[in-house]
Amino acid sequence: MELGLYTFADVNPSPNRSKGEEGVERLKHLLEEIELADQVGLDVFGLGEHHRPDYAASAPAVALAAAAVKTKNIRLTSAVTVLSSDDPVRVFQQFATLDLLSSGRAEIMAGRGSFIESFPLFGYNLEDYDQLFEEKLDLLMALRDQETVTWSGELRAPINGRGVYPRPLQDPLPLWVAVGGTPQSVARAGAMGLPVALAIIGGEPRRFAPLFDLYREAARRAGQEGSKLKTSINVHGFIADTTDAAADQFYGPQAEVMNRIGRERGWGPTNRAHFDMSCGPNGALFVGEPELVAEKIITHHRLFKNDRFLLQMAIGLMPHDQIMRGIELYGTKVAPIVRKALTESSQEAKATA
């Protein structure tokens, strides 16, 4: 199982802060985080796309390209690309360029997006929300599968035998679909034979496990090759030297973000008691000392049989030094425990087969 991180590059949305200075600092810290994640042996780093004052990453491919020249092994992916409000040709070209700069480490994680700011910004109608994604995903798949493309849809101008360049080093360029728990979305990804990334940021994770069963069954019925099927769970969490320190450091920034978004969406406010419950064995937060977090990852791998695990630690205004320590612990303490356990489990399974 691949282990990695993702972030939206949160910044201070206060009007009293210079947005330019805030952006400079956050992007500098972001590159340091990705570089450290590479150095400590993590497998993947994802960067989400947002068009809001509280996030600095509206152009993930650009920031990931900067990271590509500072790293050697870590895979670099969007998390997510809001495909519905972008042009698939440009998305493909940007990530093909990233793939060349990184010598074959780029990936696209495409989704509808959980925020809607990009739709009016780029002139799209929210009434076309589902159709936009379906059409553009179809075009993106055509672009990565063939150099010269002929394609037509209802919401974008057709392409008639045009070549799209540059071509990536990886053939095909990896493409994941990000979902938020809708069965129809999971089944569609399976039927298309695309890897699926499931965001779990609340509730009990075990309730989401049947979605991966649905995904695999939809793929089987569509005749998709099993080798194409990959799954990821993307969660919130934080790692510190002690479990108390991890909870105390993470609660304030994470709660502030969740409450701010909750006010926009009509969610009830969170509190420390709810947070502490979510940090427990059955909760959605992966917070604690390395051994505790590693055991929770292993336990959920038994449940989901996932191929990838991505942790969002840099949420809200987390101090940079705390994030860097968390990444260090993730790579040097958590990852070895998880990898050893999964290797032993795999060997035992083969021995009894």
Coordinates of C-alpha atoms in Angstrom, one line a residue:
M1 CA 0.0 0.0 0.0
E2 CA 1.3 3.4 -0.9
L3 CA 1.4 6.0 1.9
G4 CA 1.2 9.7 1.2
L5 CA -0.1 13.2 2.0
Y6 CA -2.4 15.7 0.5
T7 CA -3.1 19.4 1.2
F8 CA -5.0 22.4 -0.1
A9 CA -2.2 24.8 0.9
D10 CA -4.4 26.6 3.5
V11 CA -3.7 30.3 4.1
N12 CA -5.0 33.0 6.4
P13 CA -8.1 34.4 4.8
S14 CA -8.1 37.5 7.0
P15 CA -8.4 40.8 5.0
N16 CA -5.8 42.2 7.3
R17 CA -3.1 40.0 5.9
S18 CA -1.3 40.8 2.6
K19 CA -2.5 38.0 0.3
G20 CA 0.7 38.2 -1.7
E21 CA 2.9 37.8 1.3
E22 CA 0.7 35.1 2.7
G23 CA 0.9 33.2 -0.6
V24 CA 4.7 33.5 -0.8
E25 CA 5.2 32.1 2.6
R26 CA 2.7 29.2 2.2
L27 CA 4.1 28.1 -1.1
K28 CA 7.6 28.2 0.2
H29 CA 6.5 26.0 3.1
L30 CA 4.5 23.7 0.7
L31 CA 7.7 23.0 -1.3
E32 CA 9.6 22.2 1.9
E33 CA 6.8 19.8 3.0
I34 CA 6.9 17.9 -0.3
E35 CA 10.7 17.8 -0.3
L36 CA 10.7 16.4 3.2
A37 CA 8.0 13.8 2.3
D38 CA 10.3 12.6 -0.5
Q39 CA 13.3 12.5 1.7
V40 CA 11.6 10.4 4.4
G41 CA 10.3 7.9 1.8
L42 CA 6.6 8.6 1.5
D43 CA 5.1 7.5 -1.8
V44 CA 2.7 10.2 -2.9
F45 CA 2.0 13.9 -2.4
G46 CA -1.3 15.4 -3.5
L47 CA -2.3 19.1 -3.9
G48 CA -5.9 20.1 -4.2
E49 CA -7.4 22.8 -6.4
H50 CA -9.5 25.6 -4.9
H51 CA -10.5 29.1 -5.9
R52 CA -11.1 30.7 -2.4
P53 CA -9.2 33.2 -0.2
D54 CA -8.4 30.4 2.4
Y55 CA -6.4 28.3 0.0
A56 CA -3.3 29.1 -2.1
A57 CA -3.5 26.2 -4.6
S58 CA -5.7 27.2 -7.5
A59 CA -3.1 25.8 -10.0
P60 CA -1.8 22.5 -8.6
A61 CA 0.2 21.6 -11.7
V62 CA 2.3 24.7 -11.4
A63 CA 3.2 24.1 -7.7
L64 CA 3.8 20.4 -8.3
A65 CA 6.1 21.3 -11.2
A66 CA 8.2 23.3 -8.8
A67 CA 8.3 20.3 -6.5
A68 CA 9.2 18.0 -9.3
V69 CA 12.7 19.6 -9.7
K70 CA 13.3 19.4 -5.9
T71 CA 12.3 15.7 -5.4
K72 CA 13.5 12.4 -6.7
N73 CA 11.0 9.6 -6.0
I74 CA 7.7 10.8 -4.6
R75 CA 4.6 10.7 -6.9
L76 CA 3.0 14.1 -7.5
T77 CA -0.8 14.3 -8.0
S78 CA -3.6 16.7 -7.9
A79 CA -6.1 16.1 -5.1
V80 CA -8.3 17.1 -6.9
T81 CA -8.4 18.7 -10.3
V82 CA -11.9 20.2 -10.6
L83 CA -12.3 18.8 -14.1
S84 CA -15.9 20.1 -14.6
S85 CA -14.8 23.7 -14.7
D86 CA -11.5 23.2 -16.5
D87 CA -10.6 22.2 -20.1
P88 CA -9.4 18.6 -20.4
V89 CA -6.9 19.5 -23.1
R90 CA -5.1 22.0 -20.8
V91 CA -5.3 19.6 -17.9
F92 CA -3.7 16.9 -19.9
Q93 CA -1.0 19.2 -21.3
Q94 CA -0.2 20.5 -17.9
F95 CA 0.1 17.1 -16.2
A96 CA 2.0 15.7 -19.2
T97 CA 4.5 18.5 -18.8
L98 CA 4.7 17.7 -15.0
D99 CA 5.2 14.1 -15.9
L100 CA 8.2 15.0 -18.1
L101 CA 9.7 17.3 -15.5
S102 CA 9.4 14.6 -12.8
S103 CA 10.6 11.8 -15.1
G104 CA 7.3 9.9 -14.9
R105 CA 5.9 10.7 -11.4
A106 CA 2.8 12.7 -12.3
E107 CA -0.8 11.7 -11.7
I108 CA -4.2 13.3 -12.2
M109 CA -6.9 12.9 -9.6
A110 CA -10.1 14.3 -11.2
G111 CA -13.3 15.2 -9.4
R112 CA -16.3 17.4 -9.5
G113 CA -14.9 19.3 -6.5
S114 CA -16.6 19.9 -3.2
F115 CA -16.8 23.7 -3.7
I116 CA -18.6 25.5 -6.5
E117 CA -16.5 28.8 -6.8
S118 CA -14.8 27.7 -10.0
F119 CA -18.1 27.3 -11.9
P120 CA -19.1 30.9 -12.1
L121 CA -15.5 32.0 -12.2
F122 CA -14.9 30.1 -15.5
G123 CA -18.4 30.6 -16.9
Y124 CA -20.0 27.3 -16.3
N125 CA -23.6 26.6 -15.3
L126 CA -24.1 24.6 -12.1
E127 CA -27.2 23.0 -13.7
D128 CA -24.7 21.2 -15.9
Y129 CA -22.7 19.9 -12.9
D130 CA -23.0 16.2 -13.6
Q131 CA -23.0 16.3 -17.4
L132 CA -19.9 18.6 -17.4
F133 CA -17.9 16.1 -15.4
E134 CA -19.0 13.0 -17.4
E135 CA -18.2 14.7 -20.8
K136 CA -14.9 16.1 -19.7
L137 CA -13.8 12.8 -18.1
D138 CA -14.6 11.1 -21.4
L139 CA -12.5 13.6 -23.3
L140 CA -9.6 13.4 -20.8
M141 CA -9.5 9.6 -21.2
A142 CA -9.5 10.0 -25.0
L143 CA -6.6 12.5 -24.7
R144 CA -4.4 10.2 -22.7
D145 CA -5.2 7.1 -24.8
Q146 CA -4.4 8.5 -28.2
E147 CA -2.1 11.2 -29.6
T148 CA -4.6 12.3 -32.3
V149 CA -8.1 12.9 -31.0
T150 CA -11.5 13.1 -32.5
W151 CA -14.2 13.8 -30.0
S152 CA -17.6 15.5 -29.7
G153 CA -19.9 16.3 -26.8
E154 CA -22.8 18.7 -26.0
L155 CA -21.1 21.2 -23.7
R156 CA -17.7 21.6 -25.3
A157 CA -16.6 22.3 -28.9
P158 CA -15.6 19.1 -30.8
I159 CA -12.1 18.1 -31.6
N160 CA -11.6 16.8 -35.1
G161 CA -8.4 14.8 -35.6
R162 CA -6.1 17.1 -33.6
G163 CA -2.8 16.1 -32.0
V164 CA -2.4 17.0 -28.4
Y165 CA 1.2 17.6 -27.0
P166 CA 3.4 17.1 -25.2
R167 CA 2.9 13.4 -24.6
P168 CA 3.8 12.2 -21.1
L169 CA 6.6 9.7 -20.2
Q170 CA 4.1 7.4 -18.6
D171 CA 1.8 5.7 -21.0
P172 CA -1.0 6.0 -20.0
L173 CA -0.7 8.9 -17.6
P174 CA -2.3 7.7 -14.4
L175 CA -5.8 9.0 -13.8
W176 CA -7.8 8.6 -10.6
V177 CA -11.4 9.6 -9.9
A178 CA -12.1 11.2 -6.6
V179 CA -15.5 10.5 -5.0
G180 CA -17.2 11.7 -1.8
G181 CA -19.3 8.6 -1.0
T182 CA -21.9 8.6 -3.8
P183 CA -22.6 5.0 -4.9
Q184 CA -23.3 6.0 -8.5
S185 CA -19.9 7.8 -8.7
V186 CA -18.1 4.8 -7.3
A187 CA -19.8 2.3 -9.6
R188 CA -19.1 4.5 -12.7
A189 CA -15.4 4.6 -11.9
G190 CA -15.4 0.8 -11.6
A191 CA -17.2 0.4 -14.9
M192 CA -14.7 2.7 -16.6
G193 CA -11.8 0.8 -15.0
L194 CA -10.4 3.9 -13.3
P195 CA -8.7 3.9 -9.9
V196 CA -10.9 5.6 -7.3
A197 CA -10.0 7.8 -4.3
L198 CA -12.6 8.0 -1.5
A199 CA -12.6 11.0 0.9
I200 CA -13.6 10.1 4.4
I201 CA -13.7 13.1 6.7
G202 CA -16.5 12.2 9.1
G203 CA -18.6 9.5 10.5
E204 CA -17.4 5.9 10.9
P205 CA -15.1 4.8 8.1
R206 CA -16.3 1.2 8.2
R207 CA -19.7 2.4 6.8
F208 CA -17.9 3.4 3.6
A209 CA -16.3 -0.1 3.0
P210 CA -19.2 -1.5 1.0
L211 CA -18.5 1.2 -1.6
F212 CA -15.3 -0.5 -2.6
D213 CA -17.2 -3.8 -2.9
L214 CA -19.6 -2.0 -5.2
Y215 CA -16.7 -0.5 -7.2
R216 CA -15.0 -3.9 -7.7
E217 CA -18.4 -5.5 -8.7
A218 CA -19.2 -2.8 -11.2
A219 CA -15.7 -3.3 -12.8
R220 CA -16.2 -7.0 -12.9
R221 CA -19.6 -6.7 -14.6
A222 CA -18.1 -4.2 -17.1
G223 CA -15.3 -6.7 -18.0
Q224 CA -12.6 -4.4 -16.7
E225 CA -9.1 -5.9 -16.0
G226 CA -8.4 -6.4 -12.3
S227 CA -5.0 -4.9 -12.7
K228 CA -6.5 -1.5 -13.5
L229 CA -8.5 -1.3 -10.2
K230 CA -6.9 0.6 -7.4
T231 CA -8.4 2.3 -4.4
S232 CA -7.4 5.0 -2.0
I233 CA -8.8 6.4 1.2
N234 CA -8.1 10.1 1.8
V235 CA -8.5 11.2 5.4
H236 CA -7.8 13.9 8.0
G237 CA -5.2 13.4 10.7
F238 CA -2.0 14.4 12.4
I239 CA 1.1 12.7 13.9
A240 CA 3.2 14.1 16.8
D241 CA 5.6 12.6 19.3
T242 CA 2.7 11.9 21.8
T243 CA -1.0 11.3 21.2
D244 CA -1.9 14.2 23.6
A245 CA 0.3 16.6 21.6
A246 CA -1.1 15.5 18.3
A247 CA -4.7 16.1 19.4
D248 CA -3.9 19.4 21.1
Q249 CA -2.0 20.7 18.1
F250 CA -4.4 19.6 15.5
Y251 CA -7.8 20.3 17.1
G252 CA -7.8 24.1 16.9
P253 CA -6.9 24.6 13.2
Q254 CA -8.9 21.6 12.0
A255 CA -12.0 22.6 14.0
E256 CA -11.7 26.2 12.8
V257 CA -11.7 25.0 9.1
M258 CA -14.6 22.5 9.6
N259 CA -16.7 25.1 11.4
R260 CA -16.0 27.8 8.8
I261 CA -17.1 25.4 6.0
G262 CA -19.9 24.1 8.1
R263 CA -21.4 27.6 8.4
E264 CA -21.4 27.8 4.6
R265 CA -23.1 24.4 4.3
G266 CA -25.4 24.4 7.2
W267 CA -23.5 21.8 9.3
G268 CA -23.7 22.0 13.1
P269 CA -20.5 23.2 14.9
T270 CA -17.9 20.7 16.0
N271 CA -16.4 20.6 19.5
R272 CA -13.5 18.9 21.4
A273 CA -15.7 16.1 22.6
H274 CA -16.8 15.3 19.0
F275 CA -13.1 15.6 17.9
D276 CA -11.9 13.2 20.6
M277 CA -14.5 10.7 19.6
S278 CA -13.5 10.9 16.0
C279 CA -9.9 10.2 17.0
G280 CA -11.0 6.9 18.6
P281 CA -10.6 3.5 17.0
N282 CA -13.9 3.8 15.0
G283 CA -13.6 7.5 14.1
A284 CA -12.6 9.1 10.9
L285 CA -9.6 11.1 12.3
F286 CA -6.1 9.5 12.3
V287 CA -4.5 11.5 15.1
G288 CA -1.9 10.4 17.6
E289 CA 1.6 9.1 18.2
P290 CA 3.2 7.1 15.4
E291 CA 2.4 3.7 16.8
L292 CA -1.3 4.6 17.3
V293 CA -1.7 6.0 13.8
A294 CA 0.1 3.1 12.2
E295 CA -2.2 0.6 13.9
K296 CA -5.3 2.5 12.8
I297 CA -4.0 2.6 9.2
I298 CA -3.3 -1.2 9.3
T299 CA -6.8 -1.9 10.8
H300 CA -8.5 0.1 8.1
H301 CA -6.4 -1.6 5.4
R302 CA -7.8 -4.9 6.5
L303 CA -11.3 -3.4 6.1
F304 CA -10.9 -1.6 2.8
K305 CA -8.1 -3.5 1.1
N306 CA -7.0 -0.2 -0.2
D307 CA -3.9 0.3 -2.4
R308 CA -3.2 3.8 -1.2
F309 CA -3.7 5.9 2.0
L310 CA -3.4 9.7 1.9
L311 CA -3.4 11.8 5.0
Q312 CA -4.3 15.5 5.1
M313 CA -2.3 17.0 8.0
A314 CA -1.8 20.6 6.9
I315 CA -5.3 21.8 7.6
G316 CA -6.0 25.4 8.5
L317 CA -3.2 27.5 10.1
M318 CA -1.1 24.6 11.4
P319 CA 2.4 25.9 12.4
H320 CA 4.9 24.9 9.8
D321 CA 7.4 23.3 12.3
Q322 CA 4.6 21.0 13.6
I323 CA 3.7 19.9 10.1
M324 CA 7.4 19.2 9.3
R325 CA 7.7 17.1 12.4
G326 CA 4.5 15.3 11.5
I327 CA 5.8 14.5 8.1
E328 CA 9.1 13.3 9.5
L329 CA 7.3 10.9 12.0
Y330 CA 5.0 9.7 9.2
G331 CA 7.9 8.7 7.0
T332 CA 10.4 7.4 9.6
K333 CA 8.1 5.9 12.2
V334 CA 4.6 5.2 10.8
A335 CA 5.5 4.0 7.4
P336 CA 8.0 1.3 8.5
I337 CA 5.4 -0.1 10.9
V338 CA 2.7 -0.2 8.3
R339 CA 4.9 -1.7 5.6
K340 CA 6.3 -4.4 7.8
A341 CA 2.8 -5.4 9.0
L342 CA 1.4 -5.5 5.5
T343 CA 4.4 -7.4 4.1
E344 CA 4.1 -10.0 6.9
S345 CA 0.3 -10.3 6.3
S346 CA 0.9 -10.8 2.6
Q347 CA 3.5 -13.5 3.2
E348 CA 1.2 -15.3 5.6
A349 CA -1.6 -15.2 3.0
K350 CA 0.7 -16.7 0.4
A351 CA 1.9 -19.4 2.8
T352 CA -1.7 -20.6 3.5
A353 CA -2.9 -20.3 -0.1

